[in-house]
Amino acid sequence: QAQLVESGGGVVQTGGSLTLSCAASGRTFSSYSMGWFRQAPGKEREFVAAISRDGGTKNYADSVKERFTISKDNAKNTMYLQMNSLKPEDTAVYYCAARFWRMISLEQNDVNYWGQGTQVTVSS
């Protein structure tokens, strides 16, 4: 059973930056593609970004391209999401996700493990 623990959320002003971390334990981290999803109040959870097992392939939602950067350190069993130029519409609970072997897609039912979520609030 894998465990994913997010950290790094908080309150930031518009235009600011935050870095989220997702620490994984319990499984071979390098065998999993990883990703971030988010859920804003009153909205469905949506895909944000994903990274392949070896970190060589990265996918982003159009809404965060060129502002967010996903990365993965297999030696530390940790994934990151660097968020720059934050906007109020980025306010949401951000969830870490892991999928065995294959790349995480927009389909949330592909995910094998979820973190508990971390709140990001961007004030205007």
Backbone as a chain_set.jsonl record, in Angstrom:
{"seq": "QAQLVESGGGVVQTGGSLTLSCAASGRTFSSYSMGWFRQAPGKEREFVAAISRDGGTKNYADSVKERFTISKDNAKNTMYLQMNSLKPEDTAVYYCAARFWRMISLEQNDVNYWGQGTQVTVSS", "coords": {"N": [[0.845, -1.179, 0.0], [0.73, 2.091, -1.021], [1.666, 5.293, 0.198], [0.895, 8.696, -0.066], [1.925, 11.912, 0.593], [1.168, 15.21, 0.68], [2.617, 18.501, 0.757], [3.324, 21.988, 1.409], [1.367, 23.739, 0.609], [-0.576, 26.819, 0.927], [-1.243, 30.307, 1.599], [-1.09, 32.815, -0.817], [-0.282, 35.821, -2.594], [-1.738, 37.193, -5.609], [0.17, 36.567, -8.479], [2.284, 35.558, -7.106], [4.409, 32.821, -5.915], [4.506, 29.284, -5.284], [5.694, 26.16, -4.034], [4.748, 22.893, -4.262], [5.042, 19.752, -2.628], [5.223, 16.197, -2.877], [5.491, 13.458, -1.053], [6.358, 10.087, -1.277], [5.762, 6.781, -0.103], [6.239, 3.302, 0.65], [6.058, 1.932, -1.788], [7.768, 1.097, -4.876], [8.951, 3.895, -6.024], [9.918, 4.731, -8.501], [8.573, 3.208, -10.31], [6.206, 4.319, -10.868], [4.145, 6.605, -12.589], [3.486, 10.021, -11.924], [1.298, 12.605, -10.7], [-0.546, 15.737, -10.557], [-3.647, 16.874, -9.405], [-6.476, 19.085, -9.051], [-9.022, 20.608, -7.012], [-11.42, 22.961, -6.991], [-13.609, 25.01, -4.953], [-16.933, 23.938, -5.21], [-16.543, 22.848, -7.696], [-15.599, 20.218, -10.038], [-12.968, 17.822, -9.567], [-9.924, 18.364, -11.273], [-7.473, 17.708, -13.819], [-4.064, 18.677, -13.532], [-1.203, 18.432, -13.936], [1.237, 16.031, -15.116], [3.794, 13.515, -14.805], [6.136, 11.293, -16.232], [7.365, 7.961, -15.4], [10.194, 8.004, -15.454], [10.611, 10.662, -15.512], [10.94, 11.867, -17.945], [8.868, 12.642, -19.622], [6.407, 15.105, -19.637], [3.251, 16.432, -18.934], [0.807, 19.007, -19.192], [-2.075, 20.809, -18.036], [-3.845, 23.103, -20.095], [-4.421, 25.467, -18.795], [-2.392, 25.918, -16.992], [0.006, 25.794, -18.249], [3.322, 26.875, -18.907], [3.391, 28.286, -16.593], [3.401, 26.545, -14.419], [5.554, 23.97, -13.185], [6.327, 20.607, -13.259], [8.108, 18.121, -11.469], [10.294, 15.359, -10.597], [11.911, 13.42, -8.22], [13.397, 10.569, -8.092], [15.243, 9.409, -6.394], [14.727, 10.561, -3.972], [12.146, 9.873, -3.594], [10.112, 11.722, -4.142], [7.872, 14.117, -5.486], [7.381, 17.22, -7.203], [5.69, 20.374, -7.552], [6.173, 23.25, -9.028], [4.856, 26.378, -8.803], [4.233, 29.261, -10.459], [3.493, 32.762, -11.019], [0.88, 32.917, -9.929], [-2.695, 32.79, -9.926], [-5.946, 33.997, -8.862], [-7.81, 32.087, -9.703], [-6.433, 29.751, -9.498], [-6.796, 28.854, -6.996], [-7.47, 26.18, -4.907], [-7.885, 22.809, -3.652], [-5.093, 20.823, -3.826], [-4.167, 17.755, -5.153], [-2.032, 14.994, -4.922], [-1.118, 12.318, -7.082], [-0.732, 8.881, -8.085], [0.158, 6.496, -10.539], [0.537, 3.172, -11.486], [3.116, 2.268, -13.581], [2.009, 3.107, -16.267], [1.466, 6.275, -17.935], [-0.016, 8.917, -16.15], [-3.202, 10.139, -16.948], [-5.81, 12.39, -18.094], [-7.946, 11.069, -17.12], [-9.283, 10.283, -14.174], [-9.866, 7.864, -13.063], [-7.766, 6.258, -13.668], [-5.886, 6.465, -11.747], [-3.987, 5.024, -9.15], [-3.264, 5.593, -6.519], [-3.955, 8.156, -4.127], [-3.126, 11.309, -2.622], [-3.833, 13.163, 0.432], [-4.427, 15.767, 0.0], [-3.693, 19.294, -0.328], [-4.195, 22.633, 0.607], [-4.325, 25.417, -1.525], [-4.383, 28.817, -1.687], [-5.018, 31.691, -3.449], [-4.821, 35.022, -3.169], [-6.505, 37.992, -4.228]], "CA": [[0.0, 0.0, 0.0], [1.522, 3.305, -1.099], [1.148, 6.484, 0.857], [1.318, 9.948, -0.669], [1.694, 13.01, 1.529], [1.464, 16.514, 0.09], [2.954, 19.621, 1.63], [3.725, 23.194, 0.697], [0.255, 24.632, 0.328], [-0.664, 28.001, 1.763], [-1.883, 31.499, 1.043], [-0.142, 33.642, -1.549], [-0.929, 36.872, -3.37], [-1.711, 37.062, -7.067], [1.497, 36.766, -9.044], [3.281, 34.91, -6.28], [4.838, 31.462, -6.229], [4.503, 28.243, -4.259], [6.142, 24.843, -4.479], [4.132, 21.766, -3.582], [5.804, 18.503, -2.611], [4.476, 14.97, -2.626], [6.412, 12.409, -0.61], [5.762, 8.76, -1.445], [6.38, 5.691, 0.654], [5.544, 2.036, 0.592], [6.183, 1.253, -3.068], [8.899, 1.518, -5.693], [8.525, 5.178, -6.577], [10.313, 4.858, -9.899], [7.66, 2.403, -11.13], [4.947, 5.038, -10.955], [4.004, 7.972, -13.065], [2.91, 10.838, -10.861], [0.587, 13.764, -11.222], [-1.284, 16.636, -9.678], [-5.005, 17.268, -9.743], [-6.953, 20.085, -8.096], [-10.465, 20.764, -6.923], [-11.845, 24.254, -6.467], [-14.923, 24.921, -4.318], [-18.074, 23.854, -6.106], [-16.163, 22.324, -9.017], [-15.066, 18.866, -10.06], [-11.517, 17.711, -9.556], [-9.398, 18.438, -12.635], [-6.062, 17.418, -14.071], [-3.162, 19.82, -13.575], [0.065, 18.079, -14.574], [1.682, 14.658, -14.895], [5.174, 13.243, -15.174], [6.338, 9.866, -16.44], [8.164, 7.242, -14.389], [11.598, 8.447, -15.46], [10.657, 12.116, -15.543], [11.253, 12.363, -19.274], [7.676, 13.172, -20.276], [5.585, 15.934, -18.752], [2.042, 16.973, -19.545], [0.189, 20.058, -18.397], [-3.336, 21.396, -18.47], [-3.618, 24.368, -20.799], [-4.567, 26.594, -17.873], [-1.19, 26.106, -16.159], [1.219, 25.722, -19.075], [4.287, 27.967, -18.837], [3.394, 28.845, -15.238], [3.678, 25.468, -13.467], [6.552, 22.989, -13.606], [6.306, 19.378, -12.477], [9.385, 17.41, -11.477], [10.255, 14.113, -9.819], [13.219, 12.964, -7.772], [13.205, 9.175, -7.701], [16.139, 9.087, -5.282], [14.108, 11.064, -2.745], [10.728, 9.466, -3.583], [9.355, 12.962, -3.996], [7.467, 14.854, -6.667], [7.209, 18.63, -6.907], [4.978, 21.235, -8.484], [6.559, 24.643, -8.88], [3.756, 27.186, -9.336], [4.583, 30.67, -10.578], [2.465, 33.66, -11.574], [-0.387, 32.356, -9.467], [-3.897, 33.576, -10.134], [-7.027, 33.584, -7.947], [-8.473, 30.876, -10.205], [-5.634, 28.58, -9.117], [-7.214, 28.462, -5.649], [-8.056, 24.836, -4.908], [-7.148, 21.759, -2.95], [-4.243, 20.13, -4.786], [-3.988, 16.347, -4.803], [-0.988, 14.194, -5.539], [-1.651, 11.05, -7.579], [0.26, 7.946, -8.631], [-0.373, 5.414, -11.359], [1.586, 2.194, -11.742], [3.734, 2.043, -14.885], [1.575, 3.949, -17.373], [1.388, 7.719, -17.689], [-1.281, 9.459, -15.668], [-3.925, 10.894, -17.956], [-6.871, 13.216, -17.533], [-8.951, 10.173, -16.546], [-8.916, 10.079, -12.778], [-10.006, 6.465, -12.648], [-6.5, 5.575, -13.916], [-5.008, 6.662, -10.604], [-3.966, 3.943, -8.164], [-3.145, 6.14, -5.164], [-4.172, 9.59, -3.956], [-2.782, 11.945, -1.367], [-4.966, 13.711, 1.174], [-4.678, 17.11, -0.511], [-3.16, 20.456, 0.363], [-4.936, 23.815, 0.168], [-3.63, 26.568, -2.095], [-5.283, 29.959, -1.791], [-4.385, 32.846, -4.077], [-5.639, 36.195, -2.869], [-6.434, 39.037, -5.26]], "C": [[0.891, 1.243, 0.0], [0.848, 4.412, -0.318], [1.741, 7.713, 0.197], [0.957, 11.073, 0.285], [2.13, 14.308, 0.881], [1.845, 17.514, 1.171], [3.266, 20.825, 0.765], [2.596, 24.134, 0.335], [0.262, 25.835, 1.257], [-1.403, 29.114, 1.061], [-0.816, 32.377, 0.405], [-0.908, 34.694, -2.329], [-0.846, 36.574, -4.859], [-0.325, 37.416, -7.592], [2.608, 36.088, -8.264], [3.564, 33.481, -6.708], [4.711, 30.559, -5.01], [5.083, 26.981, -4.876], [5.481, 23.772, -3.623], [5.061, 20.558, -3.666], [4.864, 17.344, -2.342], [5.487, 13.878, -2.29], [5.702, 11.069, -0.661], [6.502, 7.733, -0.612], [5.601, 4.408, 0.397], [5.661, 1.278, -0.708], [7.439, 1.741, -3.786], [8.482, 2.758, -6.48], [8.801, 5.266, -8.067], [9.43, 4.043, -10.845], [6.338, 3.115, -11.399], [5.097, 6.345, -11.703], [3.255, 8.726, -11.974], [2.19, 12.031, -11.472], [-0.049, 14.595, -10.131], [-2.67, 16.894, -10.274], [-5.417, 18.341, -8.742], [-8.471, 20.163, -8.136], [-10.779, 22.087, -6.242], [-13.232, 24.103, -5.844], [-16.047, 24.907, -5.347], [-17.773, 23.296, -7.474], [-15.653, 20.897, -8.896], [-13.538, 18.91, -10.026], [-11.017, 17.649, -11.001], [-7.914, 18.164, -12.675], [-5.258, 18.707, -14.115], [-1.891, 19.481, -14.35], [0.401, 16.626, -14.258], [3.103, 14.489, -15.39], [5.37, 11.735, -15.246], [7.245, 9.273, -15.373], [9.586, 7.769, -14.309], [11.743, 9.959, -15.51], [10.877, 12.706, -16.921], [10.08, 12.968, -20.02], [6.831, 13.917, -19.25], [4.398, 16.472, -19.54], [1.401, 17.98, -18.604], [-1.201, 20.396, -18.936], [-3.043, 22.736, -19.127], [-3.613, 25.553, -19.84], [-3.314, 26.876, -17.047], [0.098, 26.053, -16.955], [2.017, 27.011, -18.974], [4.238, 28.703, -17.509], [3.798, 27.806, -14.201], [4.732, 24.53, -14.057], [6.504, 21.786, -12.673], [7.666, 18.708, -12.577], [9.309, 16.25, -10.487], [11.679, 13.717, -9.471], [13.064, 11.541, -7.257], [14.095, 8.777, -6.523], [15.543, 9.514, -3.945], [12.645, 10.642, -2.611], [9.798, 10.664, -3.439], [9.081, 13.586, -5.355], [7.188, 16.291, -6.253], [6.305, 19.287, -7.951], [5.355, 22.665, -8.16], [5.492, 25.478, -9.565], [4.165, 28.654, -9.294], [3.418, 31.459, -11.158], [1.064, 33.184, -11.199], [-1.527, 33.349, -9.621], [-4.967, 33.141, -9.144], [-7.727, 32.303, -8.395], [-7.647, 29.606, -9.986], [-5.984, 28.096, -7.705], [-7.959, 27.141, -5.686], [-7.323, 23.976, -3.891], [-6.39, 20.972, -4.018], [-3.935, 18.729, -4.274], [-2.848, 15.731, -5.61], [-1.582, 12.845, -5.95], [-0.527, 10.195, -8.146], [-0.453, 6.855, -9.416], [0.766, 4.478, -11.685], [1.871, 2.091, -13.231], [3.314, 3.028, -15.964], [1.44, 5.399, -16.942], [0.008, 8.095, -17.167], [-1.906, 10.303, -16.766], [-4.957, 11.783, -17.265], [-7.938, 12.363, -16.832], [-8.555, 9.804, -15.128], [-9.067, 8.64, -12.343], [-8.773, 5.643, -13.008], [-5.608, 5.583, -12.685], [-5.135, 5.5, -9.613], [-3.956, 4.471, -6.723], [-3.334, 7.659, -5.197], [-3.592, 10.056, -2.633], [-4.021, 12.554, -0.734], [-5.311, 15.134, 0.735], [-4.038, 18.194, 0.334], [-3.809, 21.702, -0.246], [-3.987, 24.885, -0.359], [-4.662, 27.673, -2.267], [-4.513, 31.145, -2.35], [-5.304, 34.045, -3.885], [-5.433, 37.27, -3.931], [-6.089, 40.383, -4.654]], "O": [[1.705, 1.431, 0.904], [-0.376, 4.458, -0.192], [2.942, 7.769, -0.069], [-0.185, 11.173, 0.734], [3.306, 14.496, 0.568], [1.451, 17.391, 2.331], [3.449, 20.71, -0.447], [2.84, 25.218, -0.194], [1.0, 25.874, 2.241], [-2.096, 28.899, 0.067], [0.225, 32.649, 1.004], [-2.066, 34.478, -2.687], [0.004, 35.805, -5.308], [0.269, 38.422, -7.206], [3.752, 36.05, -8.717], [3.043, 32.994, -7.711], [4.797, 31.007, -3.866], [4.979, 26.759, -6.082], [5.64, 23.754, -2.402], [5.772, 20.372, -4.654], [3.844, 17.491, -1.669], [6.244, 13.435, -3.154], [4.589, 10.924, -0.156], [7.718, 7.811, -0.44], [4.444, 4.44, -0.022], [5.387, 0.078, -0.738], [8.088, 2.689, -3.343], [7.755, 2.671, -7.47], [7.997, 5.822, -8.815], [9.539, 4.185, -12.063], [5.46, 2.578, -12.075], [6.047, 7.098, -11.486], [2.491, 8.142, -11.206], [2.444, 12.413, -12.615], [-0.086, 14.217, -8.96], [-2.826, 17.101, -11.477], [-4.781, 18.494, -7.699], [-9.112, 19.836, -9.135], [-10.448, 22.301, -5.075], [-13.955, 23.164, -6.175], [-16.102, 25.754, -6.239], [-18.652, 23.267, -8.335], [-15.32, 20.427, -7.809], [-12.915, 19.902, -10.405], [-11.606, 16.973, -11.844], [-7.197, 18.362, -11.695], [-5.71, 19.711, -14.667], [-1.545, 20.167, -15.312], [-0.077, 16.061, -13.274], [3.562, 15.214, -16.272], [4.838, 10.991, -14.423], [7.817, 9.99, -14.552], [10.122, 7.959, -13.217], [12.856, 10.482, -15.546], [10.991, 13.924, -17.058], [10.28, 13.735, -20.962], [6.577, 13.426, -18.15], [4.543, 16.912, -20.681], [1.445, 17.829, -17.383], [-1.465, 20.282, -20.133], [-2.094, 23.423, -18.749], [-2.888, 26.526, -20.048], [-3.185, 27.954, -16.466], [1.177, 26.247, -16.396], [1.452, 28.105, -18.959], [4.984, 29.664, -17.32], [4.459, 28.135, -13.216], [4.791, 24.325, -15.27], [6.624, 21.924, -11.456], [8.301, 18.722, -13.631], [8.399, 16.166, -9.661], [12.551, 13.686, -10.339], [12.648, 11.33, -6.118], [13.73, 7.9, -5.74], [15.82, 8.906, -2.912], [11.977, 11.002, -1.641], [8.816, 10.615, -2.698], [9.929, 13.586, -6.246], [6.81, 16.56, -5.113], [6.18, 18.81, -9.079], [4.919, 23.226, -7.154], [5.242, 25.317, -10.76], [4.41, 29.213, -8.225], [2.48, 30.889, -11.715], [0.183, 33.067, -12.05], [-1.36, 34.56, -9.472], [-4.906, 32.023, -8.632], [-8.187, 31.521, -7.562], [-8.122, 28.505, -10.263], [-5.515, 27.042, -7.275], [-8.95, 26.992, -6.401], [-6.288, 24.361, -3.348], [-6.979, 20.513, -4.996], [-3.508, 18.537, -3.136], [-2.733, 15.933, -6.819], [-2.439, 12.298, -5.256], [0.488, 10.705, -8.62], [-1.509, 6.361, -9.021], [1.836, 4.914, -12.11], [0.969, 1.855, -14.036], [4.162, 3.72, -16.527], [1.318, 5.71, -15.757], [-1.01, 7.639, -17.688], [-1.224, 11.083, -17.431], [-4.98, 11.914, -16.042], [-8.735, 12.878, -16.047], [-7.581, 9.08, -14.923], [-8.46, 8.227, -11.355], [-8.72, 4.453, -12.696], [-4.672, 4.789, -12.593], [-6.236, 5.058, -9.285], [-4.558, 3.877, -5.828], [-2.937, 8.341, -6.142], [-3.563, 9.313, -1.652], [-5.118, 12.475, -1.285], [-6.38, 15.644, 1.071], [-3.863, 18.043, 1.543], [-3.952, 21.806, -1.464], [-2.983, 25.216, 0.273], [-5.689, 27.481, -2.916], [-3.49, 31.553, -1.801], [-6.428, 34.068, -4.386], [-4.335, 37.437, -4.463], [-5.987, 41.376, -5.373]]}, "num_chains": 1, "name": "protein.A"}
